[in-house]
XYZ file of C-alpha atoms in Angstrom:
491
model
C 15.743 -37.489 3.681
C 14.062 -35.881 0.896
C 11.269 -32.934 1.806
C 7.873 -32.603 1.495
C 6.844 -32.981 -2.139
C 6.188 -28.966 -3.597
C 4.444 -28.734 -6.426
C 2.075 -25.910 -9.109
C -1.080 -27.566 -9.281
C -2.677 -25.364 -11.815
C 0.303 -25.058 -13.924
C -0.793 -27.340 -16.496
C -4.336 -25.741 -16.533
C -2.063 -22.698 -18.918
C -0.572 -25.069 -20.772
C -1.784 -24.093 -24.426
C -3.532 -20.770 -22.944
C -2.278 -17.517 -24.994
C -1.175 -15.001 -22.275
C -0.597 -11.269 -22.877
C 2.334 -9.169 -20.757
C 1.063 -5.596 -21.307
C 3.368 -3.586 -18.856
C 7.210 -5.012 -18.637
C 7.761 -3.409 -15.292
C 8.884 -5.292 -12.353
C 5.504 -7.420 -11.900
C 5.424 -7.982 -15.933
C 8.557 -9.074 -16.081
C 8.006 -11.449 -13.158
C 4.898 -12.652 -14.462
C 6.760 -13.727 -18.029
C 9.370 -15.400 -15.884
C 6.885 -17.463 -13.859
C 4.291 -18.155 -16.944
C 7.890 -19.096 -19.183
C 9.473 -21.426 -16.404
C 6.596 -23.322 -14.334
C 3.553 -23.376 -17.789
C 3.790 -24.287 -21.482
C 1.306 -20.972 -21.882
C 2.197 -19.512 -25.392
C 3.462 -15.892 -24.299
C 3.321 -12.308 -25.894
C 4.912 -9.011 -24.204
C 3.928 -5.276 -25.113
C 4.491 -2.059 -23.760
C 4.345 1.313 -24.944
C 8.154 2.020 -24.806
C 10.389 0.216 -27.351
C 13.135 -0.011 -25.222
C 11.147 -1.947 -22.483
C 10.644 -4.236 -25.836
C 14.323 -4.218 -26.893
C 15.582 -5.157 -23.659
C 13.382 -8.715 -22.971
C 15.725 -11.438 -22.519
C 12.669 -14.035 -22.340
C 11.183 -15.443 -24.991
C 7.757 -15.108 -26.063
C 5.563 -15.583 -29.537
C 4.908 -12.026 -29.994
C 6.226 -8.399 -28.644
C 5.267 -5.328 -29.553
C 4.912 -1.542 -28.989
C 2.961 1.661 -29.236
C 2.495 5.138 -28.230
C -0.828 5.029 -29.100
C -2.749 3.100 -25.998
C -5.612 2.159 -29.220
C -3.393 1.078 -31.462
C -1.725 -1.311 -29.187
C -4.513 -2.328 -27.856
C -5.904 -3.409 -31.168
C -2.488 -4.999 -32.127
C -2.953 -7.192 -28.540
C -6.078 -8.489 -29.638
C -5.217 -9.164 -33.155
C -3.034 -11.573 -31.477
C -6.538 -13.524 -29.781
C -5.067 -14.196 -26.180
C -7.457 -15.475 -23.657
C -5.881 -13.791 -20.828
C -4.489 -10.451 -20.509
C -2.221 -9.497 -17.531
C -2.041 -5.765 -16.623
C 0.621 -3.353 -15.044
C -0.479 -1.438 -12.704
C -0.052 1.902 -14.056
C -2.527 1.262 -16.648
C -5.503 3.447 -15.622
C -9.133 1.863 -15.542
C -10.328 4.804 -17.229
C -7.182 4.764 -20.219
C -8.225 3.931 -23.818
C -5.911 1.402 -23.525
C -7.792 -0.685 -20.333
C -11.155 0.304 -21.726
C -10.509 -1.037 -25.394
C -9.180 -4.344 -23.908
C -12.033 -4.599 -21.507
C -14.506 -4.008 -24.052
C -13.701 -6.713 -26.203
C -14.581 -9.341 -23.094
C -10.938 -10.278 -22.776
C -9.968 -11.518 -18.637
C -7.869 -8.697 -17.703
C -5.669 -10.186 -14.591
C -3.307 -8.628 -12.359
C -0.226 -9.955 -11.533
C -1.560 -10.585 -7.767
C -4.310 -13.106 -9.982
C -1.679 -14.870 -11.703
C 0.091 -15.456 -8.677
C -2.866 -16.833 -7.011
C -3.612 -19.317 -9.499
C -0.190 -20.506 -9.592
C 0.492 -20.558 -6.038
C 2.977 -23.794 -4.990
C 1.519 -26.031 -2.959
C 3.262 -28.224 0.003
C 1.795 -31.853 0.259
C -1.215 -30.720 -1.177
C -1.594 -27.999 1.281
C -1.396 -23.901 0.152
C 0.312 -21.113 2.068
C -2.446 -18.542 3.308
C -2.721 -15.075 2.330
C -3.970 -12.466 4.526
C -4.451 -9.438 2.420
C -4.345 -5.593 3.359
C -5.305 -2.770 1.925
C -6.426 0.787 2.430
C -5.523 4.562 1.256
C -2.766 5.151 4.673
C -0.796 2.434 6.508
C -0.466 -0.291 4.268
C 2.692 -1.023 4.303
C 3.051 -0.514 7.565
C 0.628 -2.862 8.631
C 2.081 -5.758 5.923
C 5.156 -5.342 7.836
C 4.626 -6.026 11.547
C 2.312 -8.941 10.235
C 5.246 -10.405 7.910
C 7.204 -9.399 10.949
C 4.554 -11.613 13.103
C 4.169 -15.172 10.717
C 8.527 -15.235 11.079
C 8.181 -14.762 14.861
C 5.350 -17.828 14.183
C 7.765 -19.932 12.653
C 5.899 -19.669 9.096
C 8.554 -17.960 7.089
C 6.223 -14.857 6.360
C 6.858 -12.750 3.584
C 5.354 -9.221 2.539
C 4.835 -9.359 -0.904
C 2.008 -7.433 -3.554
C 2.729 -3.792 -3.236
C 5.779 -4.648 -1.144
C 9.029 -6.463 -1.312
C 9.550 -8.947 -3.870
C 6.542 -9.394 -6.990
C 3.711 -11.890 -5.456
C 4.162 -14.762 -8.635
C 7.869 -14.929 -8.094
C 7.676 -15.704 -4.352
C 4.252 -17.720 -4.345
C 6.135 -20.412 -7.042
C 9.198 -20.722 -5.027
C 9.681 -24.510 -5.310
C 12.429 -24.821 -2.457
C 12.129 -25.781 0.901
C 12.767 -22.393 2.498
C 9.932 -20.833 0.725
C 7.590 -18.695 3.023
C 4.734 -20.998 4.482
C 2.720 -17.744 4.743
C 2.110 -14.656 3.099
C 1.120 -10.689 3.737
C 0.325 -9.209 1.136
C -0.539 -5.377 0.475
C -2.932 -4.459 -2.256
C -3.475 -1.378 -3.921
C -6.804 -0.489 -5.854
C -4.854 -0.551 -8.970
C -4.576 -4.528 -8.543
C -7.230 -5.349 -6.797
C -9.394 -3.848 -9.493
C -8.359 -6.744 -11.960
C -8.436 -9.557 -9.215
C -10.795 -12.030 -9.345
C -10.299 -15.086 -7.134
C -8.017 -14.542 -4.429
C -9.586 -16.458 -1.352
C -7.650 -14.802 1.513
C -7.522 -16.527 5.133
C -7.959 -12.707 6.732
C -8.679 -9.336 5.031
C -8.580 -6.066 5.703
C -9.029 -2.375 4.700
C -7.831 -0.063 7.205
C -9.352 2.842 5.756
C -10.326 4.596 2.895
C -10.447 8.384 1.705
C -10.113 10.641 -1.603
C -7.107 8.821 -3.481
C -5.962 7.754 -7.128
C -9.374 9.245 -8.400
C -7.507 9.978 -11.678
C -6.836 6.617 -12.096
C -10.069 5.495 -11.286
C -12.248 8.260 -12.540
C -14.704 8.400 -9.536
C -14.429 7.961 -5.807
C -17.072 5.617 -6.363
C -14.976 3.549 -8.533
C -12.191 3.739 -6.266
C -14.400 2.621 -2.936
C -15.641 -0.628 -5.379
C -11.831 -1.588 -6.335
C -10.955 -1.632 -2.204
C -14.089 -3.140 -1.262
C -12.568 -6.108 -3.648
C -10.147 -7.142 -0.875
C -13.183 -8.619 1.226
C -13.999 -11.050 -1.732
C -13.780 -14.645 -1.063
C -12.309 -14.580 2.381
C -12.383 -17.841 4.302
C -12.063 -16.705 8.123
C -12.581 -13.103 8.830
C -12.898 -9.606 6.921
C -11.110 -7.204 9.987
C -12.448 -3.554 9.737
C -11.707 -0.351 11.802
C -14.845 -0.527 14.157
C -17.228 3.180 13.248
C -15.894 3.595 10.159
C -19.043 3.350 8.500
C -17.961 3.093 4.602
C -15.570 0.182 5.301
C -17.944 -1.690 7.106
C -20.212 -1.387 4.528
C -17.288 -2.806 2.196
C -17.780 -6.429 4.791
C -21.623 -5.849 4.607
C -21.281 -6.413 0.842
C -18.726 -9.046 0.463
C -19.349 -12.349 -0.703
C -17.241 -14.517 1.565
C -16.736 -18.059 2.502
C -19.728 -19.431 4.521
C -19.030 -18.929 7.954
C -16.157 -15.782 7.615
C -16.623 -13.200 10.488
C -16.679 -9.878 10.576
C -14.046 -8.260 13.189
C -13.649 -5.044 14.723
C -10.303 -3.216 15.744
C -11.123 -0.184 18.223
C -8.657 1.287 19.764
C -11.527 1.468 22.934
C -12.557 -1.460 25.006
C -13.708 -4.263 22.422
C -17.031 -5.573 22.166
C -17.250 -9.566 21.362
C -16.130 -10.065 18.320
C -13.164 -7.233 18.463
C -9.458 -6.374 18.739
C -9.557 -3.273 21.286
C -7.673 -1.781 24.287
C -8.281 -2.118 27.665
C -5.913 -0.183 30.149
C -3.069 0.092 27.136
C -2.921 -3.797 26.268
C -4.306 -5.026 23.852
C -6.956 -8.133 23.877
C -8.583 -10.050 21.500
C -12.448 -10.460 22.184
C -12.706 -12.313 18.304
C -10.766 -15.465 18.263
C -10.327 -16.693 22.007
C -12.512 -19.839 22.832
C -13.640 -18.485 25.401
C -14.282 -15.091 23.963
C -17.391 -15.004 25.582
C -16.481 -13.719 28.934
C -13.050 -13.049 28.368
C -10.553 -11.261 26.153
C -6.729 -12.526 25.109
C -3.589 -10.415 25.786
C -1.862 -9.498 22.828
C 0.501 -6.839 23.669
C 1.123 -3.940 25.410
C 1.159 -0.446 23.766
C 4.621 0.391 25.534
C 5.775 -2.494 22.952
C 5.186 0.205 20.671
C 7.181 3.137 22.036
C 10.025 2.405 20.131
C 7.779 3.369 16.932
C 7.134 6.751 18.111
C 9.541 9.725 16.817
C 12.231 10.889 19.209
C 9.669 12.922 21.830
C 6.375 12.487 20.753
C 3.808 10.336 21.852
C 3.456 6.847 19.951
C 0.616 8.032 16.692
C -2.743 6.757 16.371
C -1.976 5.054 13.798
C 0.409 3.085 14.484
C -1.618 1.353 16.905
C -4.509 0.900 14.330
C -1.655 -0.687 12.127
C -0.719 -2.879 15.114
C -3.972 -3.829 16.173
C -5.025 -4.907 12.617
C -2.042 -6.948 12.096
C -2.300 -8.866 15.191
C -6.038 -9.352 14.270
C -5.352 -10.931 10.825
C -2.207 -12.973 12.274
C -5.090 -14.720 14.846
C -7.156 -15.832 12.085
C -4.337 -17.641 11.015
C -4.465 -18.949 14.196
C -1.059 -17.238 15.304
C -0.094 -17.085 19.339
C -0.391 -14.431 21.458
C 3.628 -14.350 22.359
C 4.561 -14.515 18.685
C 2.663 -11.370 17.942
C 3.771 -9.611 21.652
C 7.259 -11.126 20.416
C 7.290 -9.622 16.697
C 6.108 -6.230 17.739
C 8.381 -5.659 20.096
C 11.209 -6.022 17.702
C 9.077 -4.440 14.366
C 11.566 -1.626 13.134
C 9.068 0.194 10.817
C 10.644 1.308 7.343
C 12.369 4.368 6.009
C 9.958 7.540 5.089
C 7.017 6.615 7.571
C 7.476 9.419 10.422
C 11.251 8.927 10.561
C 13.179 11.273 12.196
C 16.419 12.456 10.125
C 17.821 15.197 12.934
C 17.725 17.891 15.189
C 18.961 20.909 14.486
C 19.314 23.995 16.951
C 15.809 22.563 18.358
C 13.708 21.595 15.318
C 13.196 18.237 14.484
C 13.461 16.921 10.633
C 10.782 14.513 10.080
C 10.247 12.344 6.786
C 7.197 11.066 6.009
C 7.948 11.190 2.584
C 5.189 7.501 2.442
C 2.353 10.519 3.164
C 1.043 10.253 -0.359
C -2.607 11.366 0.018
C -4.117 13.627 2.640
C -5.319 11.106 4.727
C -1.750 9.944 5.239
C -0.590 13.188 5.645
C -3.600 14.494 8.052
C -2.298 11.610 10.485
C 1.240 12.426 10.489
C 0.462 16.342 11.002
C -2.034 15.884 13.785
C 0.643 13.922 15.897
C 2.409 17.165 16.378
C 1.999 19.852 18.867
C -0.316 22.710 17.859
C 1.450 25.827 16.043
C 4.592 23.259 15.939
C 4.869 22.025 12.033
C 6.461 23.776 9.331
C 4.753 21.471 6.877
C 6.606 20.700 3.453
C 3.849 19.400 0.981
C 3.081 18.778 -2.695
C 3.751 17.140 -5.769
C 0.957 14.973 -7.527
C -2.440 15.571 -6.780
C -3.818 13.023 -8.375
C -7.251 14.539 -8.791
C -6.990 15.542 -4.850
C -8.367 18.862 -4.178
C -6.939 19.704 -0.074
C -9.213 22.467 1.061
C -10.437 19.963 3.606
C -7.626 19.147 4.634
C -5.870 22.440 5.786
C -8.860 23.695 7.625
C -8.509 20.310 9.556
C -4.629 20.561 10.436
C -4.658 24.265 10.526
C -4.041 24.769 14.410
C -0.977 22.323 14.233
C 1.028 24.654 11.743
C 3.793 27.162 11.977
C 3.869 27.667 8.298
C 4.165 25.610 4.962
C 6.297 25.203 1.924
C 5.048 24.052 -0.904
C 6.960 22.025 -3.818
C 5.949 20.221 -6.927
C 5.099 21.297 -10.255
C 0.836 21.585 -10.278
C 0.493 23.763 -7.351
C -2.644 24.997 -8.025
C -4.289 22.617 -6.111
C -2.684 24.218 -2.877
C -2.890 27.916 -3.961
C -6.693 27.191 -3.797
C -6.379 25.297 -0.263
C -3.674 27.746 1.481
C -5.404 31.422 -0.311
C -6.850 33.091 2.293
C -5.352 31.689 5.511
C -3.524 33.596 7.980
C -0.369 31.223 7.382
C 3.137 32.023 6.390
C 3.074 30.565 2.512
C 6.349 30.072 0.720
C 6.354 28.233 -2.795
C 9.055 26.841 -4.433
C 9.371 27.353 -8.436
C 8.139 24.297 -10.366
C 11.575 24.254 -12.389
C 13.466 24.567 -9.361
C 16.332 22.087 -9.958
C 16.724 21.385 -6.223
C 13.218 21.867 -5.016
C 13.565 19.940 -1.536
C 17.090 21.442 -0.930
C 15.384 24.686 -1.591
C 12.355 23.763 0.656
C 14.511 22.600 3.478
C 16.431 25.909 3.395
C 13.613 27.528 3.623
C 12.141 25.278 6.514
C 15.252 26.047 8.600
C 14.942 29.962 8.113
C 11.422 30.031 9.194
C 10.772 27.000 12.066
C 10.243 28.811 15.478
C 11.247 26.490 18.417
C 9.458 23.965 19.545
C 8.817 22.894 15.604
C 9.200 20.283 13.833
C 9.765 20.536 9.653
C 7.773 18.066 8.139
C 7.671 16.523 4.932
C 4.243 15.105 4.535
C 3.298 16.135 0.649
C 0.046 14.471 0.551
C 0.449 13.765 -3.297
C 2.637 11.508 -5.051
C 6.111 12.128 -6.514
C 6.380 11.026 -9.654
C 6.338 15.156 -11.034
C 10.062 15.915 -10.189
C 11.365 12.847 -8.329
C 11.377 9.097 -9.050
C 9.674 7.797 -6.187
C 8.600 8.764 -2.653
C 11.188 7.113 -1.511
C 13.902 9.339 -3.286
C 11.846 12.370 -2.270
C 12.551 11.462 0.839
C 16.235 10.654 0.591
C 16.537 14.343 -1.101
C 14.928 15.394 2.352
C 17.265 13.613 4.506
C 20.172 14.843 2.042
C 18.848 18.542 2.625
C 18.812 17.872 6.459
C 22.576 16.909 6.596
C 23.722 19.815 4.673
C 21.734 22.437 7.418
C 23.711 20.445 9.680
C 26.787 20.717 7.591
């Protein structure tokens, strides 16, 4: 018997349509693979490197590259396309995004060209229910992918997670997801347009990617983006005062809600706790005059590192996934179900080992300060030798030491602009020790010195609050090299 008929609807609305590639990254690439297999849109692919041009295997009308972010810019428009789809990495304040957006061209991220060609089943599209936020994205995309496959809906993370959004949102075969969780970052949702989620959410917001952005006001209007268009409810940490503003301002579907998650006793209307279990007081009929069990917090435990209590935030995380999984009209035992088994990922408050007492914790994910305030303040006071730095990004993290001061044994501080923390960590009382910006081994050095220094009880802590990119490949490797470090104390 033959299955339900899947189909692109828009598909042939590109037909004709000249589309720009500018970034042939993992999300450009996908994005020329969709456009070239499901549309007959007449393609062109540039990047600055030549040997991102060299190696295309797909074909397309027109490639080219530049150095120069003008010049290639003005060879992309000598070309006339009517849509232009962006990498990430381009900056909104780069000469490159600023030319292009000057001339009135659509600039589209990939998560925009996978919403417009989104497969449908009988007519019938698989919702979205979009996150994001500066600290616990990912984490919160997870348990809720984790929660639509305990639902039976085939959930998938996708956007800033897992697989590119177009490649998995065209899937034409009948074991393609029937729902989707996808995490956002500013950088797309600054150039997306249309996305009409089922559930939306920013968990939070702080000082982050201001470089790329050029203002923290800038940066505020790209998350507040995620709100846009949403069809059932915008969920939003209840007394955090600039993201509800963010659901004040949105232009949503008529009759979208907005709905708290406290981790107190929720008002009608809110996801909350009441006596460690958590209860929905937004979606229940009979919501009213009573709330709906969703889990338990000792469904959590598992989450917690090896002897410390379960983290604040990984209860906010929880609480906001179930939230947006019940305004996809998800069951109470498939959430209860999903978190119970939810595993978390590698580099979010993982513990590597314990050596002669101190615990070796990687939260290499801890990208920003907000991330990395959370981690720190989960510790015991005078506990954490704290391993930090790397990218600023235009952070400065004064603030952010006086408010995780009591909680520190000493820190170590890697990367290769360390200004930033000489400024922060000059004139405190703490034990300082820097590691050279050429070091070749920088996190075997800084785990060296961790173990010479931590005082039992400690835990060594890598939570750089900046991003990677200055003398490893990704946050994720940074924290392999930690965990590598780790095993050869042990050695």
């Amino acid at each position: 018997m033959a299955g339900p008929a899947v189909n692109i609807p828009a598909a042939e609305s590109f037909n004709g349509r000249r589309v720009a590639i500018l970034g042939l990254g993992k999300s450009g690439v996908a994005s020329l693979e969709a456009l070239s297999e499901h549309t007959g849109a007449i393609l062109s692919a540039w990047d600055s490197s030549v040997q991102a041009i060299d190696s295309l295997e797909i074909g397309v009308d027109r490639s080219g590259s530049d150095e120069d972010p003008v010049k290639l810019a003005h060879e992309i428009l000598r070309w006339q396309p009517d849509i232009v789809i962006l990498a990430p990495g381009i900056r909104e304040v780069s000469p490159l995004f600023t030319t292009l957006e000057d001339a009135g061209i659509p600039l589209w991220s990939e998560i925009e060209l996978a919403w417009q060609l989104r497969a449908a089943r009988e007519g019938a599209y698989a919702p979205w229910l979009c996150v994001t936020g500066t600290n616990g994205k990912t984490t919160t995309v997870s348990m809720l992918a984790e929660i639509l496959q305990h639902a039976g809906l085939s959930g998938a993370a996708i956007g800033n997670v897992g697989s590119p959004a177009v490649a998995e949102v065209t899937r034409l075969d009948q074991d393609a997801p029937r729902a989707f969780a996808v995490e956002l970052s500013s950088f797309q949702l600054k150039t997306t347009h249309s996305v009409s989620p089922i559930g939306a959410s920013c968990l939070n917001i702080a000082d982050d990617h201001l470089e790329w952005h050029g203002s923290r006001e800038a940066y505020w209007s790209a998350k507040a983006r995620v709100y846009e268009n949403t069809q059932v409810a915008c969920v939003y940490p209840v007394g955090d005062s600039s993201v509800q503003s963010m659901v004040d301002g949105a232009d949503v579907v008529e009759g979208a809600r907005a709905v708290g998650v406290t981790l107190g006793i929720p008002s009608v209307g809110d996801v909350g706790l009441v006596n460690d279990i958590a209860v929905d007081r937004a979606f229940g009929t009979a919501r009213w005059n009573e709330g709906v069990e969703l889990f338990e917090l000792s469904d959590l435990e598992h989450l917690a590192p090896s002897g410390t209590e379960l983290p604040a935030h990984i209860v906010w995380d929880a609480l906001t996934a179930a939230a947006l999984a019940r305004s996809a009209g998800v069951e109470p035992r498939a959430i209860r179900a999903a978190l119970s088994s939810f595993q978390g990922g590698h580099h979010r408050i993982e513990l590597i080992d314990t050596v002669d007492g101190v615990a070796y914790v990687d939260d290499s994910k801890a990208t920003n300060a907000h991330a990395a305030r959370a981690s720190i303040m989960g510790c015991v006071d005078s506990s954490v030798v704290w391993i930090a730095g790397g990218q600023a990004k235009g952070s400065r993290f004064n603030d952010l030491v006086d408010q995780v001061r009591e909680k520190l044994q000493a820190v170590i501080v890697i990367g290769k602009d360390q200004e930033p923390w000489r400024d922060a960590l000059e004139g405190t009382d703490l034990p300082v020790e820097w590691i050279a910006p050429d070091s070749i081994d920088p996190m075997g050095e800084a785990v060296q010195a961790a173990h010479r220094i931590a005082r039992e009880p400690a835990t060594v802590l890598l939570a750089p609050a900046s991003a990677s990119m200055d003398q490893f490949t990704s946050y994720a490797a940074r924290g392999s090299a930690f965990a590598d470090a780790v095993r050869r104390i042990r050695g």
